[in-house]
Amino acid sequence: MKRQTKTYFRTFYITLVILLCVSIGWIGISTAWENTVQVAFGKYEKAIEISEDGIRILDFNIK
């Protein structure tokens, strides 16, 4: 029983670290993209936008 619990917590922590790294990376990419658009084009756009036209993630439109 102790072996199974140890394995469970080990995989839980590894998964948690991977998800945190991906989340922090996405937040960094989104912030950098928003600042680049604001400096280059002079307008503020969110990285992820949901509107009547569809979903826009960075510059990719999904209709």
PDB file of C-alpha atoms in Angstrom:
ATOM      1  CA  MET A   1       0.000   0.000   0.000  1.00  0.00           C
ATOM      2  CA  LYS A   2       2.832   2.404   0.825  1.00  0.00           C
ATOM      3  CA  ARG A   3       4.450   1.787  -2.561  1.00  0.00           C
ATOM      4  CA  GLN A   4       1.217   2.685  -4.416  1.00  0.00           C
ATOM      5  CA  THR A   5       0.775   5.888  -2.407  1.00  0.00           C
ATOM      6  CA  LYS A   6       4.360   6.934  -3.041  1.00  0.00           C
ATOM      7  CA  THR A   7       3.963   6.334  -6.776  1.00  0.00           C
ATOM      8  CA  TYR A   8       0.674   8.253  -6.840  1.00  0.00           C
ATOM      9  CA  PHE A   9       2.140  11.332  -5.160  1.00  0.00           C
ATOM     10  CA  ARG A  10       5.225  11.232  -7.354  1.00  0.00           C
ATOM     11  CA  THR A  11       3.159  11.205 -10.561  1.00  0.00           C
ATOM     12  CA  PHE A  12       0.864  13.888  -9.104  1.00  0.00           C
ATOM     13  CA  TYR A  13       3.781  16.229  -8.413  1.00  0.00           C
ATOM     14  CA  ILE A  14       5.349  15.638 -11.824  1.00  0.00           C
ATOM     15  CA  THR A  15       2.021  16.380 -13.530  1.00  0.00           C
ATOM     16  CA  LEU A  16       1.555  19.477 -11.385  1.00  0.00           C
ATOM     17  CA  VAL A  17       4.988  20.822 -12.322  1.00  0.00           C
ATOM     18  CA  ILE A  18       4.390  20.212 -16.022  1.00  0.00           C
ATOM     19  CA  LEU A  19       0.986  21.949 -15.921  1.00  0.00           C
ATOM     20  CA  LEU A  20       2.452  24.907 -14.032  1.00  0.00           C
ATOM     21  CA  CYS A  21       5.247  25.278 -16.581  1.00  0.00           C
ATOM     22  CA  VAL A  22       2.803  25.180 -19.494  1.00  0.00           C
ATOM     23  CA  SER A  23       0.475  27.668 -17.765  1.00  0.00           C
ATOM     24  CA  ILE A  24       3.250  30.121 -16.952  1.00  0.00           C
ATOM     25  CA  GLY A  25       4.560  29.788 -20.511  1.00  0.00           C
ATOM     26  CA  TRP A  26       1.115  30.562 -21.960  1.00  0.00           C
ATOM     27  CA  ILE A  27       0.711  33.598 -19.689  1.00  0.00           C
ATOM     28  CA  GLY A  28       4.119  34.859 -20.822  1.00  0.00           C
ATOM     29  CA  ILE A  29       3.309  34.363 -24.499  1.00  0.00           C
ATOM     30  CA  SER A  30      -0.055  36.115 -24.114  1.00  0.00           C
ATOM     31  CA  THR A  31       1.440  39.092 -22.273  1.00  0.00           C
ATOM     32  CA  ALA A  32       4.250  39.464 -24.795  1.00  0.00           C
ATOM     33  CA  TRP A  33       1.799  39.292 -27.725  1.00  0.00           C
ATOM     34  CA  GLU A  34      -0.515  41.915 -26.185  1.00  0.00           C
ATOM     35  CA  ASN A  35       2.411  44.280 -25.566  1.00  0.00           C
ATOM     36  CA  THR A  36       3.816  43.750 -29.061  1.00  0.00           C
ATOM     37  CA  VAL A  37       0.459  44.556 -30.683  1.00  0.00           C
ATOM     38  CA  GLN A  38       0.076  47.641 -28.510  1.00  0.00           C
ATOM     39  CA  VAL A  39       3.548  48.977 -29.357  1.00  0.00           C
ATOM     40  CA  ALA A  40       3.540  48.020 -33.052  1.00  0.00           C
ATOM     41  CA  PHE A  41      -0.021  48.955 -34.033  1.00  0.00           C
ATOM     42  CA  GLY A  42      -1.101  51.321 -31.244  1.00  0.00           C
ATOM     43  CA  LYS A  43      -4.209  49.376 -30.279  1.00  0.00           C
ATOM     44  CA  TYR A  44      -5.019  47.124 -27.355  1.00  0.00           C
ATOM     45  CA  GLU A  45      -6.195  43.615 -28.184  1.00  0.00           C
ATOM     46  CA  LYS A  46      -6.599  40.722 -25.806  1.00  0.00           C
ATOM     47  CA  ALA A  47      -4.745  37.507 -26.548  1.00  0.00           C
ATOM     48  CA  ILE A  48      -7.965  35.468 -26.311  1.00  0.00           C
ATOM     49  CA  GLU A  49     -11.222  37.020 -27.427  1.00  0.00           C
ATOM     50  CA  ILE A  50     -14.650  35.439 -27.734  1.00  0.00           C
ATOM     51  CA  SER A  51     -17.125  37.434 -29.826  1.00  0.00           C
ATOM     52  CA  GLU A  52     -20.060  36.934 -32.165  1.00  0.00           C
ATOM     53  CA  ASP A  53     -17.660  36.403 -35.072  1.00  0.00           C
ATOM     54  CA  GLY A  54     -15.977  33.464 -33.332  1.00  0.00           C
ATOM     55  CA  ILE A  55     -12.984  32.836 -31.142  1.00  0.00           C
ATOM     56  CA  ARG A  56      -9.673  34.600 -31.705  1.00  0.00           C
ATOM     57  CA  ILE A  57      -6.540  33.190 -30.083  1.00  0.00           C
ATOM     58  CA  LEU A  58      -3.570  35.482 -30.739  1.00  0.00           C
ATOM     59  CA  ASP A  59      -3.986  36.076 -34.501  1.00  0.00           C
ATOM     60  CA  PHE A  60      -5.808  32.842 -35.325  1.00  0.00           C
ATOM     61  CA  ASN A  61      -9.559  33.076 -35.951  1.00  0.00           C
ATOM     62  CA  ILE A  62     -11.854  30.120 -35.315  1.00  0.00           C
ATOM     63  CA  LYS A  63     -15.370  30.537 -36.688  1.00  0.00           C
TER      64      LYS A  63
END
